[in-house]
Amino acid sequence: MKKLSRIAATAAALIFSFSLVGLFSGCSKSNGSSNVLRVYNWEDYISEGGDGYVDLIGKFEKEYGVTVEYSTFGTNENMYNELKISAAGYDLVCPSDYMIMKMIAEDMVEPFSDEFLASGTYSTFVSPYIKDLFAKNGWTKYAAAYMWGTMGYVYNPETVDKEDLLSWSGIWNSKYDNKSTIKDSVRDSYFLGVAAVYKDELNELKAQFATGELTDEQYNEKITEIMNRTDENTIESAKNSLIDLKQYLYGFEVDSGKQDMITGKISINFAWSGDAVYSMDEAEDSGVYLNYIIPEECSNIWFDGWVMPKGANTDLAEKFINFLSRPENAVANMNYIGYTSAVAGDAVYEEMLDWYSEGEEGDLDENGNPLVKHDLNYFFKDTGDYDDYSIWVSEESLDRQVAAQYPSGDVLYRSAVMQYFDDKANAAINEMWEEIKGQPIPIWAYIVICVVIAAIVIIALSFVYKGKRSEPKPKKGYRVLKRGI
């Protein structure tokens, strides 16, 4: 009877186990059968409601009758490691450009459906510039752009000469000693170091482009090649350049630079364009007017995008991306986050008109100067009903928010996307970064340490020598007793 009972119990346990396996495997299948969407995004990177903002997650849940399990990460690497531990734990994640490339290369993501790519809300309203960029690099099938921008300098024009920042090397200058910060991010600051090292080569390309020797595409390809160099000489040169820069810096930062610019603690911040817009907006509320500039050698086009990890609920994930890609929802996100959506459309353009337009062609600014045209057709064309997507602004406004959110075409020609570096290059660049971030011991400290060590050695030797001399030589036939015995 006991044996039969054990067999029955085992059978029941097996049946129950198989039932659980079936249940949970059904939840992780990419057939959209589950009504739970698990989203993994950057911190503070979606409109969450309150203070007049739209609760986009709540709005999506209500519209589709689903539940969103929303969690956040702080770095691309943390997100990647989490997925390696639990790939089936999320349906939608939002890595940055180079991490998207890495995940695609490692076959970590699901492809989008043909319907999503052909006629989804995202494919309808995503900017033609972003769409072409993704198609050119082979990301379209696996990634949907979310936010994008450039890298440049935020600066206070009251204390900084704009001419100095026409080059990335402008902050290698005792004139701004202890008044600038750069990113505590190896990839972004490596870009800055490389730009400084290859300043002359980049300027030569600029001259060739200006004379028509290079087409738009050739110019961009050559800049992209330079800014993604990871050979031993480039890494060493970038390291030495950034170590030299340290003497002039206030420090390294990731998020504090925005507030430090607003309060006047620093005058120059190496910044993502979205953070630049935030700094300018907040400072303006305090009566301080900051500017944003992209140096003439080059810039970095960065983006964050949605990908679906292997085993994701792809049906619900695609619905969420399409939901966020409605122009009115893109506007809600931009209002909350401060960054620029990859989505175009008339609702977004009209919001830009409301924010930035200072009149129409032929109008004058407050100083009596003609307004200038800021052409945004590259971004908005064919995503709505307008014939011309341009904004008329004052000349000085081109140094501020509108150009930070939507750079001019000539900036895009000289802007490179940072590619994914292989393991060998990553290891070398990370080692370089550790050397840069490490606190070097000054020469005087080495001298003091050597003097102290020498003194200790001399004292020790003197005691040993003195001890040998003071020890009485025993008489013949006697031995010396050890002390304490």
mmCIF file with all atom_site columns, C-alpha atoms in Angstrom, residues 21 25 86 114 116 128 136 160 173 175-176 181 272 283 337 357 362 364 370-371 447:
data_model
loop_
_atom_site.group_PDB
_atom_site.id
_atom_site.type_symbol
_atom_site.label_atom_id
_atom_site.label_alt_id
_atom_site.label_comp_id
_atom_site.label_asym_id
_atom_site.label_entity_id
_atom_site.label_seq_id
_atom_site.pdbx_PDB_ins_code
_atom_site.Cartn_x
_atom_site.Cartn_y
_atom_site.Cartn_z
_atom_site.occupancy
_atom_site.B_iso_or_equiv
_atom_site.pdbx_formal_charge
_atom_site.auth_seq_id
_atom_site.auth_comp_id
_atom_site.auth_asym_id
_atom_site.auth_atom_id
_atom_site.pdbx_PDB_model_num
ATOM 1  C CA . VAL A 1 21  ? 5.386  24.109 -17.199 1.00 0.00 ? 21  VAL A CA 1
ATOM 2  C CA . SER A 1 25  ? 5.650  28.441 -21.057 1.00 0.00 ? 25  SER A CA 1
ATOM 3  C CA . SER A 1 86  ? 16.573 36.269 -17.306 1.00 0.00 ? 86  SER A CA 1
ATOM 4  C CA . ASP A 1 114 ? 5.639  42.379 -41.327 1.00 0.00 ? 114 ASP A CA 1
ATOM 5  C CA . PHE A 1 116 ? 4.248  46.369 -37.833 1.00 0.00 ? 116 PHE A CA 1
ATOM 6  C CA . PRO A 1 128 ? 12.120 59.797 -42.475 1.00 0.00 ? 128 PRO A CA 1
ATOM 7  C CA . LYS A 1 136 ? 21.095 52.012 -43.827 1.00 0.00 ? 136 LYS A CA 1
ATOM 8  C CA . VAL A 1 160 ? 32.371 81.732 -22.235 1.00 0.00 ? 160 VAL A CA 1
ATOM 9  C CA . ASN A 1 173 ? 42.118 75.660 -21.906 1.00 0.00 ? 173 ASN A CA 1
ATOM 10 C CA . LYS A 1 175 ? 40.869 80.039 -19.416 1.00 0.00 ? 175 LYS A CA 1
ATOM 11 C CA . TYR A 1 176 ? 38.077 77.719 -18.229 1.00 0.00 ? 176 TYR A CA 1
ATOM 12 C CA . THR A 1 181 ? 32.590 68.936 -16.828 1.00 0.00 ? 181 THR A CA 1
ATOM 13 C CA . TRP A 1 272 ? 23.487 65.124 -24.550 1.00 0.00 ? 272 TRP A CA 1
ATOM 14 C CA . ALA A 1 283 ? 17.999 78.174 -16.234 1.00 0.00 ? 283 ALA A CA 1
ATOM 15 C CA . ILE A 1 337 ? 11.180 63.898 -20.493 1.00 0.00 ? 337 ILE A CA 1
ATOM 16 C CA . SER A 1 357 ? 8.264  79.924 -33.717 1.00 0.00 ? 357 SER A CA 1
ATOM 17 C CA . GLY A 1 362 ? 9.731  88.644 -43.419 1.00 0.00 ? 362 GLY A CA 1
ATOM 18 C CA . LEU A 1 364 ? 11.663 90.916 -37.450 1.00 0.00 ? 364 LEU A CA 1
ATOM 19 C CA . PRO A 1 370 ? 15.012 89.567 -39.886 1.00 0.00 ? 370 PRO A CA 1
ATOM 20 C CA . LEU A 1 371 ? 13.977 86.152 -38.649 1.00 0.00 ? 371 LEU A CA 1
ATOM 21 C CA . ILE A 1 447 ? 59.561 62.027 -3.400  1.00 0.00 ? 447 ILE A CA 1
#
